[in-house]
Tab-separated table of C-alpha atoms and ligand atoms in Angstrom:
chain	number	residue	atom	x	y	z
A	12	MET	CA	74.749	153.688	99.547
A	13	LYS	CA	71.132	154.390	98.807
A	14	THR	CA	70.961	155.828	95.277
A	15	TYR	CA	68.025	157.555	93.640
A	16	ASN	CA	67.819	157.790	89.866
A	17	ILE	CA	66.635	161.199	88.801
A	18	ALA	CA	65.594	162.246	85.298
A	19	LEU	CA	66.651	165.840	84.690
A	20	ILE	CA	64.787	167.835	82.053
A	21	PRO	CA	66.220	171.366	82.166
A	22	GLY	CA	64.033	172.380	79.192
A	23	ASP	CA	64.209	175.904	77.838
A	24	GLY	CA	65.502	179.346	78.789
A	25	ILE	CA	66.106	179.875	82.492
A	26	GLY	CA	64.964	176.292	83.060
A	27	LYS	CA	68.555	175.307	82.271
A	28	ASP	CA	70.080	177.841	84.681
A	29	VAL	CA	67.844	177.007	87.619
A	30	THR	CA	68.072	173.250	87.105
A	31	GLY	CA	71.862	173.514	87.282
A	32	ALA	CA	71.556	175.531	90.494
A	33	ALA	CA	69.036	173.225	92.143
A	34	TRP	CA	70.989	170.132	91.148
A	35	GLN	CA	74.177	171.438	92.817
A	36	VAL	CA	72.240	172.032	96.029
A	37	MET	CA	70.529	168.643	95.890
A	38	GLN	CA	73.898	166.956	95.333
A	39	ALA	CA	75.358	168.742	98.333
A	40	ALA	CA	72.367	167.767	100.458
A	41	ALA	CA	72.719	164.144	99.337
A	42	LYS	CA	76.389	164.075	100.265
A	43	ARG	CA	75.578	165.385	103.745
A	44	GLY	CA	72.690	162.940	104.081
A	45	GLY	CA	74.690	159.884	103.070
A	46	PHE	CA	72.704	159.046	99.954
A	47	ALA	CA	73.329	159.528	96.244
A	48	LEU	CA	71.402	161.183	93.446
A	49	ASP	CA	72.245	159.807	90.034
A	50	GLY	CA	71.058	162.269	87.406
A	51	THR	CA	70.313	161.461	83.764
A	52	ARG	CA	69.899	164.547	81.627
A	53	PHE	CA	67.358	164.694	78.807
A	54	PRO	CA	67.623	167.519	76.244
A	55	TRP	CA	63.856	167.546	75.605
A	56	SER	CA	62.882	171.141	74.919
A	57	CYS	CA	61.820	173.503	72.158
A	58	ALA	CA	65.342	173.316	70.700
A	59	TYR	CA	64.914	169.530	70.570
A	60	TYR	CA	61.563	170.048	68.840
A	61	LEU	CA	63.136	172.232	66.173
A	62	GLU	CA	65.704	169.515	65.552
A	63	THR	CA	63.483	166.442	65.663
A	64	GLY	CA	59.890	167.611	65.196
A	65	ALA	CA	58.837	166.411	68.661
A	66	MET	CA	59.301	167.670	72.217
A	67	MET	CA	60.371	164.201	73.317
A	68	PRO	CA	60.813	160.857	71.549
A	69	PRO	CA	57.726	158.656	71.089
A	70	ASP	CA	58.911	156.408	73.939
A	71	GLY	CA	59.731	159.385	76.181
A	72	ILE	CA	57.157	158.538	78.815
A	73	GLU	CA	58.314	154.911	78.953
A	74	THR	CA	61.915	156.098	79.288
A	75	LEU	CA	61.012	158.280	82.262
A	76	ARG	CA	58.937	155.611	83.980
A	77	LYS	CA	61.921	153.779	85.443
A	78	PHE	CA	63.212	156.834	87.337
A	79	ASP	CA	62.593	157.514	91.013
A	80	ALA	CA	61.673	161.125	90.249
A	81	ILE	CA	61.743	163.712	87.484
A	82	TYR	CA	63.147	167.195	87.897
A	83	LEU	CA	62.086	169.756	85.293
A	84	GLY	CA	63.293	173.344	84.792
A	85	ALA	CA	60.861	175.088	82.445
A	86	VAL	CA	59.327	174.420	79.053
A	87	GLY	CA	58.445	176.914	76.341
A	88	TRP	CA	60.037	179.133	73.721
A	89	SER	CA	57.054	180.716	72.065
A	90	ALA	CA	59.064	182.736	69.547
A	91	GLU	CA	59.827	179.470	67.775
A	92	VAL	CA	57.341	176.858	69.008
A	93	PRO	CA	53.744	177.667	69.976
A	94	ASP	CA	53.197	177.130	73.717
A	95	SER	CA	50.212	174.912	73.022
A	96	VAL	CA	52.569	172.598	71.104
A	97	SER	CA	55.493	172.599	73.542
A	98	LEU	CA	53.412	172.167	76.686
A	99	HIS	CA	51.145	169.499	75.204
A	100	GLY	CA	54.264	167.765	73.890
A	101	LEU	CA	56.200	167.492	77.149
A	102	LEU	CA	54.964	168.915	80.456
A	103	LEU	CA	51.280	168.021	80.290
A	104	PRO	CA	51.777	164.429	78.969
A	105	ILE	CA	54.120	163.756	81.909
A	106	ARG	CA	51.623	165.078	84.467
A	107	LYS	CA	48.810	163.056	82.946
A	108	GLY	CA	50.784	159.995	81.837
A	109	PHE	CA	52.158	159.396	85.316
A	110	THR	CA	48.879	160.230	87.081
A	111	GLN	CA	50.556	163.050	88.976
A	112	TYR	CA	47.135	164.158	90.043
A	113	ALA	CA	48.181	166.352	92.949
A	114	ASN	CA	50.050	169.509	92.106
A	115	ILE	CA	51.273	170.885	95.431
A	116	ARG	CA	52.278	174.536	95.616
A	117	PRO	CA	53.303	176.161	98.916
A	118	HIS	CA	52.826	179.897	99.319
A	119	ARG	CA	54.476	181.659	102.210
A	120	LEU	CA	56.994	184.452	102.569
A	121	LEU	CA	60.575	183.409	103.116
A	122	PRO	CA	62.381	185.452	105.774
A	123	GLY	CA	63.599	188.757	104.373
A	124	VAL	CA	61.390	188.575	101.276
A	125	GLN	CA	59.036	191.500	100.870
A	126	GLY	CA	55.687	190.649	99.318
A	127	PRO	CA	53.330	193.232	97.869
A	128	LEU	CA	50.845	192.826	100.751
A	129	ARG	CA	50.793	194.241	104.236
A	130	SER	CA	50.139	190.765	105.578
A	131	ASP	CA	53.176	188.604	106.238
A	132	GLY	CA	51.680	185.897	108.390
A	133	PHE	CA	50.325	183.541	105.772
A	134	ASP	CA	51.123	179.935	104.998
A	135	ILE	CA	48.972	178.501	102.224
A	136	LEU	CA	49.229	175.111	100.553
A	137	CYS	CA	47.488	175.026	97.189
A	138	ILE	CA	46.522	171.594	95.965
A	139	ARG	CA	45.741	171.777	92.290
A	140	GLU	CA	44.057	168.943	90.400
A	141	ASN	CA	46.597	168.083	87.724
A	142	THR	CA	45.254	165.513	85.283
A	143	GLU	CA	41.756	166.469	84.113
A	144	GLY	CA	39.252	169.314	84.458
A	145	GLU	CA	39.769	172.226	82.118
A	146	TYR	CA	43.099	170.760	80.912
A	147	SER	CA	41.580	167.524	79.636
A	148	GLY	CA	42.394	168.427	76.043
A	149	ALA	CA	38.985	167.166	74.946
A	150	GLY	CA	37.469	169.199	72.165
A	151	GLY	CA	38.164	170.365	68.680
A	152	ARG	CA	37.514	172.893	65.973
A	153	ILE	CA	35.323	172.622	62.915
A	154	HIS	CA	34.641	174.861	59.914
A	155	CYS	CA	38.125	176.220	60.470
A	156	GLY	CA	38.794	179.635	59.044
A	157	THR	CA	35.172	180.237	58.061
A	158	ALA	CA	32.618	182.559	59.595
A	159	ASN	CA	30.949	179.461	61.065
A	160	GLU	CA	34.031	178.264	62.893
A	161	VAL	CA	33.341	176.512	66.194
A	162	ALA	CA	35.861	175.769	68.965
A	163	ILE	CA	34.959	173.431	71.811
A	164	GLU	CA	37.132	172.784	74.870
A	165	THR	CA	35.421	170.414	77.256
A	166	ALA	CA	36.293	170.331	80.937
A	167	ILE	CA	36.113	166.774	82.251
A	168	PHE	CA	35.438	166.046	85.897
A	169	THR	CA	35.279	162.411	86.949
A	170	ARG	CA	34.101	161.218	90.349
A	171	ALA	CA	37.362	159.334	90.804
A	172	GLY	CA	39.397	162.384	89.839
A	173	VAL	CA	37.550	164.860	92.034
A	174	GLU	CA	37.348	162.527	95.002
A	175	ARG	CA	41.023	161.634	95.021
A	176	ILE	CA	42.250	165.233	94.858
A	177	LEU	CA	39.893	166.226	97.669
A	178	ARG	CA	41.011	163.296	99.815
A	179	PHE	CA	44.590	164.278	99.169
A	180	GLY	CA	43.782	167.834	100.251
A	181	PHE	CA	42.021	166.663	103.401
A	182	GLU	CA	45.054	164.567	104.351
A	183	GLN	CA	47.300	167.600	103.891
A	184	ALA	CA	44.957	169.737	105.990
A	185	ARG	CA	45.043	167.093	108.707
A	186	ALA	CA	48.829	167.413	108.880
A	187	ARG	CA	48.597	171.214	109.014
A	188	ARG	CA	46.109	173.673	110.541
A	189	LYS	CA	43.061	171.523	109.755
A	190	LYS	CA	41.334	173.953	107.425
A	191	LEU	CA	40.388	173.185	103.853
A	192	ALA	CA	38.983	175.564	101.265
A	193	SER	CA	37.294	173.862	98.333
A	194	VAL	CA	37.158	176.087	95.265
A	195	THR	CA	34.461	176.040	92.580
A	196	LYS	CA	32.244	178.340	90.571
A	197	SER	CA	29.072	176.430	91.282
A	198	ASN	CA	26.860	179.514	91.105
A	199	ALA	CA	27.569	179.697	87.378
A	200	GLN	CA	28.847	176.293	86.299
A	201	LYS	CA	25.906	174.195	87.269
A	202	HIS	CA	27.132	170.747	86.233
A	203	SER	CA	30.787	170.227	86.985
A	204	MET	CA	31.133	172.623	89.875
A	205	VAL	CA	27.916	171.616	91.628
A	206	PHE	CA	29.243	168.067	91.308
A	207	TRP	CA	32.581	169.134	92.868
A	208	ASP	CA	30.692	170.733	95.788
A	209	GLU	CA	28.718	167.511	96.306
A	210	VAL	CA	31.847	165.378	96.315
A	211	THR	CA	33.461	167.804	98.772
A	212	ARG	CA	30.537	167.323	101.162
A	213	GLU	CA	30.693	163.535	100.801
A	214	VAL	CA	34.445	163.304	101.381
A	215	ALA	CA	34.215	165.779	104.283
A	216	LYS	CA	32.189	163.189	106.198
A	217	ASP	CA	35.385	161.152	106.569
A	218	TYR	CA	37.252	164.178	107.933
A	219	ALA	CA	35.127	165.514	110.770
A	220	ASP	CA	38.231	167.093	112.320
A	221	ILE	CA	38.752	169.384	109.312
A	222	GLU	CA	36.980	172.712	108.988
A	223	VAL	CA	35.738	172.957	105.386
A	224	SER	CA	34.862	176.174	103.560
A	225	HIS	CA	33.388	176.429	100.090
A	226	TYR	CA	34.617	179.370	98.020
A	227	HIS	CA	33.909	180.557	94.533
A	228	ILE	CA	37.053	181.135	92.534
A	229	ASP	CA	36.497	184.885	92.275
A	230	ALA	CA	35.938	185.275	95.996
A	231	ILE	CA	38.955	183.218	97.034
A	232	ALA	CA	41.136	185.120	94.551
A	233	ALA	CA	40.220	188.300	96.443
A	234	ARG	CA	40.699	186.589	99.801
A	235	MET	CA	44.217	185.462	98.895
A	236	VAL	CA	45.081	189.129	98.482
A	237	LEU	CA	43.038	190.623	101.324
A	238	ALA	CA	43.287	187.971	104.033
A	239	PRO	CA	45.758	185.241	103.025
A	240	GLU	CA	46.411	184.444	106.682
A	241	SER	CA	42.846	183.083	106.931
A	242	LEU	CA	43.653	180.277	104.465
A	243	ASP	CA	45.383	176.955	105.051
A	244	VAL	CA	44.895	174.220	102.410
A	245	ILE	CA	43.173	175.185	99.164
A	246	VAL	CA	41.914	172.511	96.764
A	247	ALA	CA	41.035	173.607	93.262
A	248	SER	CA	40.553	172.308	89.752
A	249	ASN	CA	43.345	172.373	87.193
A	250	LEU	CA	42.677	175.825	85.711
A	251	PHE	CA	41.439	177.458	88.888
A	252	GLY	CA	44.481	176.072	90.692
A	253	ASP	CA	46.729	177.371	87.945
A	254	ILE	CA	45.380	180.891	88.377
A	255	LEU	CA	45.338	180.837	92.172
A	256	THR	CA	48.931	179.640	92.324
A	257	ASP	CA	50.097	182.618	90.288
A	258	ILE	CA	48.334	184.813	92.855
A	259	GLY	CA	50.050	182.736	95.529
A	260	ALA	CA	53.395	183.299	93.795
A	261	ALA	CA	52.716	187.031	93.591
A	262	ILE	CA	51.894	187.436	97.277
A	263	GLN	CA	54.970	185.435	98.285
A	264	GLY	CA	57.188	187.902	96.466
A	265	GLY	CA	57.120	186.613	92.913
A	266	LEU	CA	57.554	183.548	90.733
A	267	GLY	CA	61.171	183.316	91.814
A	268	TYR	CA	59.953	181.830	95.106
A	269	ALA	CA	57.103	179.590	93.914
A	270	ALA	CA	57.914	175.882	94.107
A	271	SER	CA	55.839	172.929	93.030
A	272	ALA	CA	55.553	169.182	93.119
A	273	ASN	CA	53.488	167.100	90.696
A	274	ILE	CA	52.761	164.104	92.842
A	275	ASN	CA	51.598	160.612	92.002
A	276	PRO	CA	50.379	159.814	95.515
A	277	ASP	CA	50.182	156.031	95.113
A	278	ARG	CA	53.725	155.984	93.703
A	279	SER	CA	52.737	153.818	90.746
A	280	ALA	CA	54.871	156.147	88.574
A	281	PRO	CA	57.463	158.852	89.200
A	282	SER	CA	56.494	162.275	90.479
A	283	MET	CA	57.866	165.473	88.948
A	284	PHE	CA	59.278	168.564	90.615
A	285	GLU	CA	59.507	171.989	88.957
A	286	PRO	CA	59.452	175.663	89.821
A	287	VAL	CA	56.156	177.337	88.911
A	288	HIS	CA	57.867	179.928	86.708
A	289	GLY	CA	58.334	179.559	82.969
A	290	SER	CA	61.394	179.761	80.741
A	291	ALA	CA	61.506	183.613	80.944
A	292	PRO	CA	63.043	184.260	77.472
A	293	ASP	CA	63.638	187.922	78.400
A	294	ILE	CA	66.231	187.012	81.032
A	295	ALA	CA	67.403	183.657	79.671
A	296	HIS	CA	71.199	183.271	79.555
A	297	LEU	CA	71.772	186.462	81.570
A	298	GLY	CA	72.529	184.491	84.722
A	299	VAL	CA	70.087	186.494	86.822
A	300	ALA	CA	67.215	184.026	87.260
A	301	ASN	CA	66.326	183.470	90.896
A	302	PRO	CA	67.042	179.779	91.597
A	303	ILE	CA	65.171	179.732	94.920
A	304	ALA	CA	61.893	178.365	93.523
A	305	ALA	CA	63.883	175.645	91.764
A	306	ILE	CA	65.913	174.794	94.864
A	307	TRP	CA	62.756	174.710	96.999
A	308	SER	CA	61.215	172.339	94.414
A	309	GLY	CA	64.339	170.214	94.814
A	310	ALA	CA	63.714	170.114	98.570
A	311	MET	CA	60.184	168.913	97.835
A	312	MET	CA	61.714	166.149	95.722
A	313	LEU	CA	64.027	165.059	98.526
A	314	GLU	CA	61.081	164.988	100.903
A	315	HIS	CA	59.064	162.877	98.479
A	316	LEU	CA	61.978	160.451	98.159
A	317	GLY	CA	61.852	160.029	101.931
A	318	GLU	CA	64.970	162.106	102.631
A	319	VAL	CA	63.060	164.312	105.019
A	320	HIS	CA	66.082	165.481	106.965
A	321	ALA	CA	67.972	166.524	103.830
A	322	ALA	CA	64.877	168.337	102.585
A	323	ALA	CA	64.608	170.256	105.855
A	324	GLU	CA	68.292	171.161	105.665
A	325	VAL	CA	67.840	172.602	102.181
A	326	MET	CA	64.841	174.620	103.357
A	327	SER	CA	66.752	176.065	106.313
A	328	ALA	CA	69.654	176.901	104.003
A	329	ILE	CA	67.298	178.781	101.669
A	330	GLU	CA	65.747	180.587	104.634
A	331	SER	CA	69.067	181.625	106.102
A	332	VAL	CA	70.146	182.988	102.700
A	333	THR	CA	67.021	185.096	102.218
A	334	ALA	CA	67.260	186.228	105.855
A	335	GLN	CA	70.681	187.668	104.916
A	336	ALA	CA	68.937	189.585	102.105
A	337	ILE	CA	70.514	187.461	99.389
A	338	GLY	CA	68.120	186.669	96.545
A	339	THR	CA	65.400	188.898	97.940
A	340	ILE	CA	65.387	191.672	95.336
A	341	ALA	CA	64.696	190.810	91.700
A	342	GLY	CA	67.809	191.040	89.551
A	343	LYS	CA	70.131	192.167	92.371
A	344	ASP	CA	71.964	188.893	92.968
A	345	ARG	CA	73.072	186.589	90.217
A	346	THR	CA	71.881	182.976	89.984
A	347	GLU	CA	75.370	181.786	90.848
A	348	THR	CA	75.704	184.113	93.868
A	349	ILE	CA	72.437	182.860	95.354
A	350	THR	CA	73.336	179.241	94.638
A	351	GLN	CA	76.753	179.580	96.258
A	352	ALA	CA	75.151	181.249	99.290
A	353	VAL	CA	72.703	178.349	99.668
A	354	LEU	CA	75.565	175.847	99.338
A	355	ALA	CA	77.541	177.734	101.972
A	356	ALA	CA	74.554	177.858	104.319
A	357	LEU	CA	74.048	174.130	103.841
A	358	SER	CA	77.533	173.318	105.009
B	16	IPM	C1	52.028	176.025	85.478
B	16	IPM	C2	52.086	176.525	84.059
B	16	IPM	C3	51.529	175.482	83.113
B	16	IPM	C4	50.119	175.168	83.540
B	16	IPM	C5	51.556	175.887	81.645
B	16	IPM	C6	52.954	176.227	81.200
B	16	IPM	C7	50.907	174.861	80.745
B	16	IPM	O1	51.415	177.748	83.944
B	16	IPM	O2	52.641	174.977	85.764
B	16	IPM	O3	51.372	176.654	86.301
B	16	IPM	O4	49.174	175.890	83.200
B	16	IPM	O5	49.938	174.171	84.228
B	17	MN	MN1	50.632	178.478	85.820
């Protein structure tokens, strides 16, 4: 039987609850699909940091490299470990280390889910650059603690990095409604963002069938709220994409429905799948986290592994559950209730 080796990193807080939920659904989908998912669990998290002084062992990246995919719940427990330490110690090194340069985040309303907008006819795919830009980590601080203190955080945009994420976005647009929105702030950021606009125009020449629009980040943020149905594929830098995908999560009903895939498109290293939400310390261990974003991310993993039919089955199961008004109101249904409903719908 075809077997995929999956690294499971439940992480912190509700990351553990939703990973358990998503894993049950993925296992059930595998059984139906006639393939196997062999999971190896890694305890890397803030608790692990408090025990060992690191979010993962020094050879953590090398350990993960041999897996077919990585599934991650959520990372962060800021009461005990600063977020800048936990995220730069686990999540961000995986995205960068495995060149998962395309962060794919779908935003649409599941049946029965009420978003905050009047509009319900939108289907947006955000493609967020995931390895450089504003998250490059380049910079530093000098004269610390003095009146002359200086902090520098340099955004790095390389031609290779910008071109490949745009090409990836154009390919996605080609498989969808053939519209691509390229996001910058080139009226204010005259180096990096003017460069991004130029590369967009160059790459667009290879995609004459795609309708390209250039938006500034502020304008497209408003458009996602006012006219989300006018958008198809959005391509944005790391930070802009981060912000837009929280708007996307909001208009699709909340972070409980926002799935994501960190993709290494040339498959030279594993890709990673994770819900967009964080560890949610306020509801951790209460058993009320919505597992739908996590299960949807699991479906994205199955699709990436080539198990397209199983992925589609998981998506229809999720949709039939929300259509029955299960998991559609925050806090109403327990994690386990929603998970069991998805499992029942799957079979
Ligand atoms: C996300 C998260 C992360 C990000 C944080 C936790 C570093 O907000 O995946 O959207 O900014 O990428
Ligand atoms: Mn975010």
